[in-house]
Amino acid sequence: MEYREAAQNLALTNENLMQRRYQMEKDMVDVVGFMKKQEKEKDEMIEELKHDILKQKKTFEEEQKKLVEVISALENKYIQKEKEMRAFMSEVKMAKEFRMQKAELEKELEEVKENLRTQSKAHEVTLSIMEKRFIQDKHRMKMEEEKRIVVLAESAHSEAIKQLGESGRNVFKENVHLKKEYSFLLNEVEELKKTKEILQNEIAQLLLDKETNEMLIKKKALQSARKKTEIRDLQQNIMRLEADLQKTSLELDGQIQRKECDIEVEARNAERFQKMLDMQEREINRIKKLSANILRERSDVEHFFLEALTQVKQEIIASRNHYRKEAQAVYQRKMKDAASGKDLYPKIRTFHNKEHSTNDVYQDLQDAEKWNHLQAGKVDIKDLTWEEKERVLRLLFAKMNNLQSRKKSPMLALKLNTTEREERPREPGKIEGSGSVFLTQKDTEPMFPALLLPDIQLGASQIKA
C-alpha cells in the first residue's frame, strides 16, 4: 500500500511538474511570440513613421520651393509695382511742378492780359486823340483855307479894283503862291492819310495781337483745364495704385504669414514625428532590454537547473550510499536475530551489484527510477525519489531547450491552447490563466519546496517488509 501511495504521489507530482513545465513553456512561448510580434509591429510602425517623415520632408521641401517661387514672384511683382509707382510718382512730381508753375504762368498770363488791356486802352485813347486832332486840324486847315481864300478873294478884288494894270501879274503870282500852299496842304493831307493808315495798321495789329492773346489765353485756359483733369486723373490713379499697393502688401503679408504658419505646422509635425520616433526607439530599446533580461533570466534559470541537477546528483549518490548502508545494517541485524533464534532468516540479499544476483540492493535503486509506483492523481514532489527528481529536472531542462520531443497529447493540448490564445485578443502585459508565470516574475514559492527529501521509500518499504 505504501508503495502504491508513493507511486501515486510520484505520478501526481510528475503530472503537476509536467503541467507546470507546459505552463512555463507555454508562457515562455507566448511571451517570446508576443515580444517578437510587438517588435515586428514596432519595426513596421517605425518604417511607416520613417516613410511618413520622408514624405513630410519631401512635401515640406516642395512647399518650401513653392513658397520661394511665390515669394520671388511676389517680389518681382512688388518690384514692377514699385517701378510703376516710381513712374507715377515722377508724373505726380511733374504735375506738382506744373501746379507750382501754373501759378506763375497764370500770373504771367494775367500780366500779359493786363498789359494788353492797358495797351489796348492806350491805343484806343491815342487813336481817338489822333482822330480828334486830325479832324480838328482838317477842320482848322479847311477854315483857314476858306478864310485865306476869302481874304485873297477880297484882296484880289480890292487890288483888282485898285490896280487893274497890274492885275494879271499879281493874279499869276497869287496863283503860284496858292499852288504852293495847295501842294503843301496836299502833302500834309497825304502825310495825315499815311499817318492814319499807319495808325489803322497799328490798330489792326493791336486787334490781331488782342485776338492772338485771347486765343492764347483760351488755349492756356484749355491747357490748364486739361492739366487739371490730368492732375485729377493722376491723383485718382495714385490713390488707386496706393490702394492696390496696400492690398498687395496685405495679401503678401497674409501669404507670408500663412506660409510661416504652414512652415511652423510642418516643423511641429516633424518635431512630433521625431518625438514619436524617439519614443519608438525608446520602446524598442526597452523591448531589447526586456529581451536581454528574459535571456539573462533564462540563463539564470538554466544555471539554476544545472545547479539543481548537480545537487540532485549529489543527493542521489549520498542517498544511495545511505540506503545501501542502512539496508546492509538491517540485513545483518535480521541475520543476527535469526542466528540467535529470535526471528526467521531473511531472503538472501547481496550488496555488490552482481549480474546474476536475484535480490540485490541495486535493484531497489533501479526500481526507484521507474514510474510504476506512481498512482493517478496529484503527485507531490516530496514523494519522488532523488532519481525521479533528477529525471524530472532533466526533462524540464530538455523541454526548455527543445532537445526532446514532447508527448503527443500534451503537445496537442499546448498547440490548441496556444491557438486559442492567438485567436483571442490579449492585452499587453497580461497572460491568461491563474498559473501563468513570466520568467521575469519572482517566484512566490520555491521551485522545489522539498529538495532534501527522505530516503528512498521503496527501499524502506522493502526493508520494513
mmCIF file of N, CA and C in Angstrom, residues 167-293:
data_model
loop_
_atom_site.group_PDB
_atom_site.id
_atom_site.type_symbol
_atom_site.label_atom_id
_atom_site.label_comp_id
_atom_site.label_asym_id
_atom_site.label_seq_id
_atom_site.Cartn_x
_atom_site.Cartn_y
_atom_site.Cartn_z
ATOM 1 N N SER A 167 -3.037 193.698 -112.509
ATOM 2 C CA SER A 167 -3.899 192.589 -112.060
ATOM 3 C C SER A 167 -3.438 191.246 -112.585
ATOM 4 N N GLY A 168 -3.028 191.176 -113.805
ATOM 5 C CA GLY A 168 -2.639 189.878 -114.379
ATOM 6 C C GLY A 168 -1.425 189.283 -113.679
ATOM 7 N N ARG A 169 -0.429 190.269 -113.476
ATOM 8 C CA ARG A 169 0.791 189.782 -112.831
ATOM 9 C C ARG A 169 0.544 189.350 -111.408
ATOM 10 N N ASN A 170 -0.188 190.033 -110.680
ATOM 11 C CA ASN A 170 -0.453 189.666 -109.274
ATOM 12 C C ASN A 170 -1.269 188.385 -109.173
ATOM 13 N N VAL A 171 -2.209 188.276 -110.115
ATOM 14 C CA VAL A 171 -3.029 187.040 -110.100
ATOM 15 C C VAL A 171 -2.149 185.836 -110.359
ATOM 16 N N PHE A 172 -1.175 186.017 -111.281
ATOM 17 C CA PHE A 172 -0.276 184.912 -111.579
ATOM 18 C C PHE A 172 0.543 184.552 -110.351
ATOM 19 N N LYS A 173 1.071 185.635 -109.710
ATOM 20 C CA LYS A 173 1.873 185.386 -108.523
ATOM 21 C C LYS A 173 1.041 184.705 -107.426
ATOM 22 N N GLU A 174 -0.159 185.226 -107.335
ATOM 23 C CA GLU A 174 -1.036 184.652 -106.284
ATOM 24 C C GLU A 174 -1.388 183.207 -106.597
ATOM 25 N N ASN A 175 -1.570 182.999 -107.854
ATOM 26 C CA ASN A 175 -1.892 181.600 -108.246
ATOM 27 C C ASN A 175 -0.730 180.665 -107.948
ATOM 28 N N VAL A 176 0.480 181.230 -108.267
ATOM 29 C CA VAL A 176 1.659 180.406 -107.957
ATOM 30 C C VAL A 176 1.746 180.140 -106.457
ATOM 31 N N HIS A 177 1.505 181.226 -105.699
ATOM 32 C CA HIS A 177 1.563 181.038 -104.238
ATOM 33 C C HIS A 177 0.483 180.066 -103.746
ATOM 34 N N LEU A 178 -0.691 180.198 -104.310
ATOM 35 C CA LEU A 178 -1.790 179.297 -103.911
ATOM 36 C C LEU A 178 -1.488 177.841 -104.281
ATOM 37 N N LYS A 179 -0.845 177.719 -105.455
ATOM 38 C CA LYS A 179 -0.485 176.355 -105.853
ATOM 39 C C LYS A 179 0.493 175.741 -104.855
ATOM 40 N N LYS A 180 1.458 176.569 -104.436
ATOM 41 C CA LYS A 180 2.415 176.064 -103.465
ATOM 42 C C LYS A 180 1.721 175.689 -102.158
ATOM 43 N N GLU A 181 0.871 176.591 -101.714
ATOM 44 C CA GLU A 181 0.157 176.289 -100.473
ATOM 45 C C GLU A 181 -0.752 175.073 -100.637
ATOM 46 N N TYR A 182 -1.358 175.008 -101.792
ATOM 47 C CA TYR A 182 -2.259 173.861 -102.032
ATOM 48 C C TYR A 182 -1.482 172.550 -102.063
ATOM 49 N N SER A 183 -0.300 172.614 -102.737
ATOM 50 C CA SER A 183 0.532 171.411 -102.747
ATOM 51 C C SER A 183 1.014 171.068 -101.339
ATOM 52 N N PHE A 184 1.347 172.135 -100.580
ATOM 53 C CA PHE A 184 1.768 171.890 -99.198
ATOM 54 C C PHE A 184 0.644 171.227 -98.408
ATOM 55 N N LEU A 185 -0.563 171.775 -98.600
ATOM 56 C CA LEU A 185 -1.717 171.210 -97.899
ATOM 57 C C LEU A 185 -1.980 169.775 -98.352
ATOM 58 N N LEU A 186 -1.793 169.577 -99.666
ATOM 59 C CA LEU A 186 -1.996 168.200 -100.160
ATOM 60 C C LEU A 186 -0.971 167.246 -99.544
ATOM 61 N N ASN A 187 0.267 167.759 -99.455
ATOM 62 C CA ASN A 187 1.296 166.923 -98.811
ATOM 63 C C ASN A 187 0.938 166.620 -97.355
ATOM 64 N N GLU A 188 0.492 167.651 -96.677
ATOM 65 C CA GLU A 188 0.095 167.430 -95.283
ATOM 66 C C GLU A 188 -1.062 166.427 -95.206
ATOM 67 N N VAL A 189 -2.033 166.601 -96.156
ATOM 68 C CA VAL A 189 -3.166 165.658 -96.165
ATOM 69 C C VAL A 189 -2.670 164.234 -96.442
ATOM 70 N N GLU A 190 -1.693 164.117 -97.387
ATOM 71 C CA GLU A 190 -1.145 162.786 -97.674
ATOM 72 C C GLU A 190 -0.427 162.214 -96.453
ATOM 73 N N GLU A 191 0.349 163.091 -95.817
ATOM 74 C CA GLU A 191 1.037 162.630 -94.609
ATOM 75 C C GLU A 191 0.039 162.214 -93.539
ATOM 76 N N LEU A 192 -1.031 162.998 -93.407
ATOM 77 C CA LEU A 192 -2.066 162.630 -92.434
ATOM 78 C C LEU A 192 -2.726 161.298 -92.819
ATOM 79 N N LYS A 193 -2.959 161.126 -94.113
ATOM 80 C CA LYS A 193 -3.537 159.852 -94.560
ATOM 81 C C LYS A 193 -2.592 158.687 -94.239
ATOM 82 N N LYS A 194 -1.263 158.956 -94.548
ATOM 83 C CA LYS A 194 -0.292 157.909 -94.234
ATOM 84 C C LYS A 194 -0.267 157.620 -92.732
ATOM 85 N N THR A 195 -0.299 158.747 -91.967
ATOM 86 C CA THR A 195 -0.324 158.559 -90.508
ATOM 87 C C THR A 195 -1.566 157.794 -90.091
ATOM 88 N N LYS A 196 -2.694 158.124 -90.743
ATOM 89 C CA LYS A 196 -3.940 157.417 -90.445
ATOM 90 C C LYS A 196 -3.827 155.936 -90.803
ATOM 91 N N GLU A 197 -3.235 155.663 -91.990
ATOM 92 C CA GLU A 197 -3.072 154.260 -92.390
ATOM 93 C C GLU A 197 -2.165 153.515 -91.409
ATOM 94 N N ILE A 198 -1.060 154.244 -91.040
ATOM 95 C CA ILE A 198 -0.155 153.608 -90.069
ATOM 96 C C ILE A 198 -0.881 153.314 -88.766
ATOM 97 N N LEU A 199 -1.667 154.344 -88.326
ATOM 98 C CA LEU A 199 -2.417 154.133 -87.089
ATOM 99 C C LEU A 199 -3.444 153.006 -87.245
ATOM 100 N N GLN A 200 -4.112 152.977 -88.418
ATOM 101 C CA GLN A 200 -5.079 151.905 -88.668
ATOM 102 C C GLN A 200 -4.385 150.540 -88.692
ATOM 103 N N ASN A 201 -3.172 150.524 -89.324
ATOM 104 C CA ASN A 201 -2.413 149.258 -89.321
ATOM 105 C C ASN A 201 -2.026 148.847 -87.895
ATOM 106 N N GLU A 202 -1.589 149.872 -87.135
ATOM 107 C CA GLU A 202 -1.248 149.574 -85.748
ATOM 108 C C GLU A 202 -2.464 149.088 -84.972
ATOM 109 N N ILE A 203 -3.618 149.754 -85.259
ATOM 110 C CA ILE A 203 -4.854 149.321 -84.598
ATOM 111 C C ILE A 203 -5.192 147.880 -84.998
ATOM 112 N N ALA A 204 -5.052 147.593 -86.309
ATOM 113 C CA ALA A 204 -5.344 146.228 -86.783
ATOM 114 C C ALA A 204 -4.377 145.221 -86.146
ATOM 115 N N GLN A 205 -3.069 145.645 -86.094
ATOM 116 C CA GLN A 205 -2.085 144.763 -85.464
ATOM 117 C C GLN A 205 -2.401 144.542 -83.992
ATOM 118 N N LEU A 206 -2.802 145.671 -83.343
ATOM 119 C CA LEU A 206 -3.175 145.538 -81.932
ATOM 120 C C LEU A 206 -4.400 144.647 -81.766
ATOM 121 N N LEU A 207 -5.376 144.832 -82.694
ATOM 122 C CA LEU A 207 -6.555 143.955 -82.643
ATOM 123 C C LEU A 207 -6.159 142.485 -82.876
ATOM 124 N N LEU A 208 -5.223 142.316 -83.868
ATOM 125 C CA LEU A 208 -4.754 140.955 -84.138
ATOM 126 C C LEU A 208 -4.014 140.387 -82.925
ATOM 127 N N ASP A 209 -3.174 141.244 -82.324
ATOM 128 C CA ASP A 209 -2.478 140.795 -81.109
ATOM 129 C C ASP A 209 -3.470 140.488 -79.996
ATOM 130 N N LYS A 210 -4.512 141.335 -79.937
ATOM 131 C CA LYS A 210 -5.548 141.095 -78.933
ATOM 132 C C LYS A 210 -6.232 139.757 -79.165
ATOM 133 N N GLU A 211 -6.598 139.511 -80.451
ATOM 134 C CA GLU A 211 -7.234 138.217 -80.752
ATOM 135 C C GLU A 211 -6.273 137.056 -80.470
ATOM 136 N N THR A 212 -4.990 137.287 -80.869
ATOM 137 C CA THR A 212 -3.989 136.237 -80.611
ATOM 138 C C THR A 212 -3.837 135.973 -79.119
ATOM 139 N N ASN A 213 -3.786 137.094 -78.372
ATOM 140 C CA ASN A 213 -3.662 136.931 -76.918
ATOM 141 C C ASN A 213 -4.898 136.261 -76.331
ATOM 142 N N GLU A 214 -6.080 136.639 -76.867
ATOM 143 C CA GLU A 214 -7.303 135.985 -76.392
ATOM 144 C C GLU A 214 -7.288 134.501 -76.731
ATOM 145 N N MET A 215 -6.854 134.186 -77.973
ATOM 146 C CA MET A 215 -6.741 132.775 -78.342
ATOM 147 C C MET A 215 -5.708 132.056 -77.461
ATOM 148 N N LEU A 216 -4.579 132.758 -77.216
ATOM 149 C CA LEU A 216 -3.564 132.171 -76.349
ATOM 150 C C LEU A 216 -4.102 131.960 -74.935
ATOM 151 N N ILE A 217 -4.893 132.978 -74.487
ATOM 152 C CA ILE A 217 -5.498 132.850 -73.153
ATOM 153 C C ILE A 217 -6.456 131.665 -73.119
ATOM 154 N N LYS A 218 -7.289 131.557 -74.191
ATOM 155 C CA LYS A 218 -8.217 130.422 -74.248
ATOM 156 C C LYS A 218 -7.456 129.095 -74.297
ATOM 157 N N LYS A 219 -6.364 129.093 -75.122
ATOM 158 C CA LYS A 219 -5.561 127.874 -75.226
ATOM 159 C C LYS A 219 -4.937 127.519 -73.883
ATOM 160 N N LYS A 220 -4.398 128.535 -73.206
ATOM 161 C CA LYS A 220 -3.803 128.291 -71.895
ATOM 162 C C LYS A 220 -4.862 127.835 -70.892
ATOM 163 N N ALA A 221 -6.072 128.446 -71.024
ATOM 164 C CA ALA A 221 -7.151 128.016 -70.126
ATOM 165 C C ALA A 221 -7.522 126.561 -70.388
ATOM 166 N N LEU A 222 -7.610 126.222 -71.724
ATOM 167 C CA LEU A 222 -7.902 124.824 -72.057
ATOM 168 C C LEU A 222 -6.788 123.900 -71.563
ATOM 169 N N GLN A 223 -5.531 124.323 -71.770
ATOM 170 C CA GLN A 223 -4.416 123.520 -71.265
ATOM 171 C C GLN A 223 -4.466 123.387 -69.753
ATOM 172 N N SER A 224 -4.819 124.521 -69.106
ATOM 173 C CA SER A 224 -4.928 124.472 -67.649
ATOM 174 C C SER A 224 -6.035 123.516 -67.212
ATOM 175 N N ALA A 225 -7.196 123.582 -67.919
ATOM 176 C CA ALA A 225 -8.291 122.656 -67.587
ATOM 177 C C ALA A 225 -7.876 121.216 -67.856
ATOM 178 N N ARG A 226 -7.182 121.022 -69.016
ATOM 179 C CA ARG A 226 -6.717 119.673 -69.329
ATOM 180 C C ARG A 226 -5.691 119.189 -68.308
ATOM 181 N N LYS A 227 -4.801 120.080 -67.903
ATOM 182 C CA LYS A 227 -3.825 119.708 -66.879
ATOM 183 C C LYS A 227 -4.509 119.405 -65.550
ATOM 184 N N LYS A 228 -5.549 120.209 -65.244
ATOM 185 C CA LYS A 228 -6.302 119.923 -64.020
ATOM 186 C C LYS A 228 -6.936 118.535 -64.094
ATOM 187 N N THR A 229 -7.524 118.244 -65.293
ATOM 188 C CA THR A 229 -8.132 116.915 -65.474
ATOM 189 C C THR A 229 -7.073 115.816 -65.351
ATOM 190 N N GLU A 230 -5.913 116.062 -66.007
ATOM 191 C CA GLU A 230 -4.831 115.082 -65.909
ATOM 192 C C GLU A 230 -4.354 114.934 -64.469
ATOM 193 N N ILE A 231 -4.246 116.070 -63.778
ATOM 194 C CA ILE A 231 -3.821 116.013 -62.370
ATOM 195 C C ILE A 231 -4.833 115.231 -61.550
ATOM 196 N N ARG A 232 -6.136 115.493 -61.812
ATOM 197 C CA ARG A 232 -7.165 114.762 -61.083
ATOM 198 C C ARG A 232 -7.097 113.267 -61.407
ATOM 199 N N ASP A 233 -6.909 112.947 -62.726
ATOM 200 C CA ASP A 233 -6.774 111.536 -63.107
ATOM 201 C C ASP A 233 -5.533 110.904 -62.473
ATOM 202 N N LEU A 234 -4.430 111.668 -62.476
ATOM 203 C CA LEU A 234 -3.210 111.148 -61.855
ATOM 204 C C LEU A 234 -3.391 110.944 -60.362
ATOM 205 N N GLN A 235 -4.085 111.876 -59.719
ATOM 206 C CA GLN A 235 -4.351 111.699 -58.289
ATOM 207 C C GLN A 235 -5.214 110.467 -58.037
ATOM 208 N N GLN A 236 -6.240 110.289 -58.904
ATOM 209 C CA GLN A 236 -7.069 109.085 -58.769
ATOM 210 C C GLN A 236 -6.243 107.822 -59.007
ATOM 211 N N ASN A 237 -5.371 107.882 -60.052
ATOM 212 C CA ASN A 237 -4.507 106.727 -60.311
ATOM 213 C C ASN A 237 -3.562 106.469 -59.143
ATOM 214 N N ILE A 238 -3.055 107.576 -58.566
ATOM 215 C CA ILE A 238 -2.161 107.419 -57.408
ATOM 216 C C ILE A 238 -2.912 106.782 -56.249
ATOM 217 N N MET A 239 -4.136 107.274 -55.997
ATOM 218 C CA MET A 239 -4.929 106.692 -54.914
ATOM 219 C C MET A 239 -5.229 105.226 -55.193
ATOM 220 N N ARG A 240 -5.578 104.933 -56.477
ATOM 221 C CA ARG A 240 -5.872 103.543 -56.832
ATOM 222 C C ARG A 240 -4.630 102.666 -56.699
ATOM 223 N N LEU A 241 -3.486 103.197 -57.172
ATOM 224 C CA LEU A 241 -2.240 102.434 -57.048
ATOM 225 C C LEU A 241 -1.832 102.261 -55.591
ATOM 226 N N GLU A 242 -2.036 103.300 -54.792
ATOM 227 C CA GLU A 242 -1.742 103.159 -53.364
ATOM 228 C C GLU A 242 -2.632 102.100 -52.726
ATOM 229 N N ALA A 243 -3.935 102.112 -53.122
ATOM 230 C CA ALA A 243 -4.847 101.088 -52.595
ATOM 231 C C ALA A 243 -4.419 99.698 -53.061
ATOM 232 N N ASP A 244 -4.061 99.596 -54.401
ATOM 233 C CA ASP A 244 -3.593 98.300 -54.913
ATOM 234 C C ASP A 244 -2.306 97.865 -54.216
ATOM 235 N N LEU A 245 -1.409 98.843 -54.011
ATOM 236 C CA LEU A 245 -0.155 98.520 -53.335
ATOM 237 C C LEU A 245 -0.405 98.073 -51.901
ATOM 238 N N GLN A 246 -1.309 98.779 -51.223
ATOM 239 C CA GLN A 246 -1.632 98.382 -49.849
ATOM 240 C C GLN A 246 -2.288 97.008 -49.822
ATOM 241 N N LYS A 247 -3.215 96.790 -50.794
ATOM 242 C CA LYS A 247 -3.875 95.490 -50.872
ATOM 243 C C LYS A 247 -2.869 94.389 -51.174
ATOM 244 N N THR A 248 -1.964 94.671 -52.150
ATOM 245 C CA THR A 248 -0.934 93.683 -52.487
ATOM 246 C C THR A 248 -0.013 93.414 -51.301
ATOM 247 N N SER A 249 0.330 94.500 -50.588
ATOM 248 C CA SER A 249 1.176 94.322 -49.399
ATOM 249 C C SER A 249 0.473 93.476 -48.347
ATOM 250 N N LEU A 250 -0.837 93.756 -48.149
ATOM 251 C CA LEU A 250 -1.593 92.962 -47.179
ATOM 252 C C LEU A 250 -1.677 91.502 -47.612
ATOM 253 N N GLU A 251 -1.952 91.293 -48.947
ATOM 254 C CA GLU A 251 -2.008 89.917 -49.448
ATOM 255 C C GLU A 251 -0.659 89.228 -49.289
ATOM 256 N N LEU A 252 0.420 89.972 -49.612
ATOM 257 C CA LEU A 252 1.758 89.392 -49.466
ATOM 258 C C LEU A 252 2.048 89.063 -48.012
ATOM 259 N N ASP A 253 1.692 90.006 -47.115
ATOM 260 C CA ASP A 253 1.887 89.731 -45.683
ATOM 261 C C ASP A 253 1.050 88.534 -45.233
ATOM 262 N N GLY A 254 -0.212 88.475 -45.742
ATOM 263 C CA GLY A 254 -1.062 87.328 -45.383
ATOM 264 C C GLY A 254 -0.492 86.016 -45.887
ATOM 265 N N GLN A 255 -0.018 86.040 -47.168
ATOM 266 C CA GLN A 255 0.576 84.818 -47.709
ATOM 267 C C GLN A 255 1.834 84.431 -46.942
ATOM 268 N N ILE A 256 2.646 85.445 -46.603
ATOM 269 C CA ILE A 256 3.870 85.150 -45.841
ATOM 270 C C ILE A 256 3.512 84.581 -44.473
ATOM 271 N N GLN A 257 2.492 85.188 -43.824
ATOM 272 C CA GLN A 257 2.067 84.674 -42.520
ATOM 273 C C GLN A 257 1.520 83.257 -42.636
ATOM 274 N N ARG A 258 0.697 83.023 -43.713
ATOM 275 C CA ARG A 258 0.171 81.663 -43.904
ATOM 276 C C ARG A 258 1.301 80.669 -44.152
ATOM 277 N N LYS A 259 2.257 81.077 -44.980
ATOM 278 C CA LYS A 259 3.382 80.186 -45.246
ATOM 279 C C LYS A 259 4.205 79.961 -43.979
ATOM 280 N N GLU A 260 4.382 81.029 -43.198
ATOM 281 C CA GLU A 260 5.097 80.852 -41.929
ATOM 282 C C GLU A 260 4.332 79.914 -41.004
ATOM 283 N N CYS A 261 2.986 80.076 -40.986
ATOM 284 C CA CYS A 261 2.170 79.159 -40.168
ATOM 285 C C CYS A 261 2.304 77.723 -40.669
ATOM 286 N N ASP A 262 2.265 77.572 -42.049
ATOM 287 C CA ASP A 262 2.428 76.225 -42.607
ATOM 288 C C ASP A 262 3.795 75.651 -42.252
ATOM 289 N N ILE A 263 4.822 76.510 -42.356
ATOM 290 C CA ILE A 263 6.169 76.049 -42.016
ATOM 291 C C ILE A 263 6.243 75.663 -40.543
ATOM 292 N N GLU A 264 5.587 76.493 -39.691
ATOM 293 C CA GLU A 264 5.587 76.182 -38.260
ATOM 294 C C GLU A 264 4.847 74.879 -37.986
ATOM 295 N N VAL A 265 3.691 74.692 -38.709
ATOM 296 C CA VAL A 265 2.932 73.443 -38.531
ATOM 297 C C VAL A 265 3.762 72.248 -38.987
ATOM 298 N N GLU A 266 4.439 72.407 -40.158
ATOM 299 C CA GLU A 266 5.285 71.316 -40.641
ATOM 300 C C GLU A 266 6.425 71.035 -39.668
ATOM 301 N N ALA A 267 6.985 72.129 -39.105
ATOM 302 C CA ALA A 267 8.058 71.930 -38.119
ATOM 303 C C ALA A 267 7.537 71.199 -36.890
ATOM 304 N N ARG A 268 6.301 71.597 -36.446
ATOM 305 C CA ARG A 268 5.725 70.898 -35.296
ATOM 306 C C ARG A 268 5.449 69.437 -35.622
ATOM 307 N N ASN A 269 4.934 69.195 -36.870
ATOM 308 C CA ASN A 269 4.685 67.804 -37.270
ATOM 309 C C ASN A 269 5.989 67.013 -37.314
ATOM 310 N N ALA A 270 7.031 67.654 -37.883
ATOM 311 C CA ALA A 270 8.327 66.971 -37.921
ATOM 312 C C ALA A 270 8.850 66.705 -36.514
ATOM 313 N N GLU A 271 8.665 67.714 -35.636
ATOM 314 C CA GLU A 271 9.095 67.516 -34.244
ATOM 315 C C GLU A 271 8.283 66.416 -33.573
ATOM 316 N N ARG A 272 6.946 66.408 -33.876
ATOM 317 C CA ARG A 272 6.099 65.364 -33.290
ATOM 318 C C ARG A 272 6.517 63.987 -33.808
ATOM 319 N N PHE A 273 6.772 63.902 -35.140
ATOM 320 C CA PHE A 273 7.222 62.625 -35.688
ATOM 321 C C PHE A 273 8.578 62.227 -35.106
ATOM 322 N N GLN A 274 9.441 63.235 -34.898
ATOM 323 C CA GLN A 274 10.733 62.928 -34.298
ATOM 324 C C GLN A 274 10.561 62.410 -32.880
ATOM 325 N N LYS A 275 9.631 63.054 -32.139
ATOM 326 C CA LYS A 275 9.353 62.582 -30.784
ATOM 327 C C LYS A 275 8.784 61.169 -30.807
ATOM 328 N N MET A 276 7.865 60.923 -31.793
ATOM 329 C CA MET A 276 7.321 59.575 -31.914
ATOM 330 C C MET A 276 8.422 58.567 -32.235
ATOM 331 N N LEU A 277 9.348 58.981 -33.139
ATOM 332 C CA LEU A 277 10.468 58.090 -33.445
ATOM 333 C C LEU A 277 11.326 57.840 -32.208
ATOM 334 N N ASP A 278 11.563 58.938 -31.449
ATOM 335 C CA ASP A 278 12.336 58.760 -30.211
ATOM 336 C C ASP A 278 11.620 57.822 -29.244
ATOM 337 N N MET A 279 10.276 58.007 -29.141
ATOM 338 C CA MET A 279 9.512 57.116 -28.272
ATOM 339 C C MET A 279 9.591 55.675 -28.760
ATOM 340 N N GLN A 280 9.479 55.508 -30.112
ATOM 341 C CA GLN A 280 9.577 54.158 -30.658
ATOM 342 C C GLN A 280 10.961 53.567 -30.403
ATOM 343 N N GLU A 281 11.993 54.408 -30.563
ATOM 344 C CA GLU A 281 13.336 53.911 -30.287
ATOM 345 C C GLU A 281 13.494 53.542 -28.816
ATOM 346 N N ARG A 282 12.932 54.407 -27.931
ATOM 347 C CA ARG A 282 12.999 54.064 -26.512
ATOM 348 C C ARG A 282 12.231 52.781 -26.217
ATOM 349 N N GLU A 283 11.053 52.627 -26.892
ATOM 350 C CA GLU A 283 10.273 51.407 -26.695
ATOM 351 C C GLU A 283 11.036 50.190 -27.198
ATOM 352 N N ILE A 284 11.697 50.364 -28.366
ATOM 353 C CA ILE A 284 12.484 49.248 -28.904
ATOM 354 C C ILE A 284 13.650 48.926 -27.980
ATOM 355 N N ASN A 285 14.298 49.980 -27.475
ATOM 356 C CA ASN A 285 15.392 49.738 -26.522
ATOM 357 C C ASN A 285 14.881 49.042 -25.269
ATOM 358 N N ARG A 286 13.669 49.480 -24.817
ATOM 359 C CA ARG A 286 13.094 48.824 -23.637
ATOM 360 C C ARG A 286 12.806 47.356 -23.932
ATOM 361 N N ILE A 287 12.248 47.108 -25.158
ATOM 362 C CA ILE A 287 11.960 45.716 -25.533
ATOM 363 C C ILE A 287 13.253 44.912 -25.632
ATOM 364 N N LYS A 288 14.291 45.553 -26.194
ATOM 365 C CA LYS A 288 15.575 44.854 -26.280
ATOM 366 C C LYS A 288 16.122 44.551 -24.888
ATOM 367 N N LYS A 289 16.004 45.557 -23.993
ATOM 368 C CA LYS A 289 16.459 45.313 -22.620
ATOM 369 C C LYS A 289 15.648 44.201 -21.968
ATOM 370 N N LEU A 290 14.303 44.251 -22.234
ATOM 371 C CA LEU A 290 13.454 43.208 -21.670
ATOM 372 C C LEU A 290 13.823 41.840 -22.236
ATOM 373 N N SER A 291 14.094 41.802 -23.562
ATOM 374 C CA SER A 291 14.526 40.536 -24.167
ATOM 375 C C SER A 291 15.852 40.078 -23.574
ATOM 376 N N ALA A 292 16.760 41.069 -23.385
ATOM 377 C CA ALA A 292 18.040 40.707 -22.761
ATOM 378 C C ALA A 292 17.828 40.196 -21.342
ATOM 379 N N ASN A 293 16.897 40.865 -20.617
ATOM 380 C CA ASN A 293 16.588 40.385 -19.261
ATOM 381 C C ASN A 293 16.004 38.980 -19.298
#
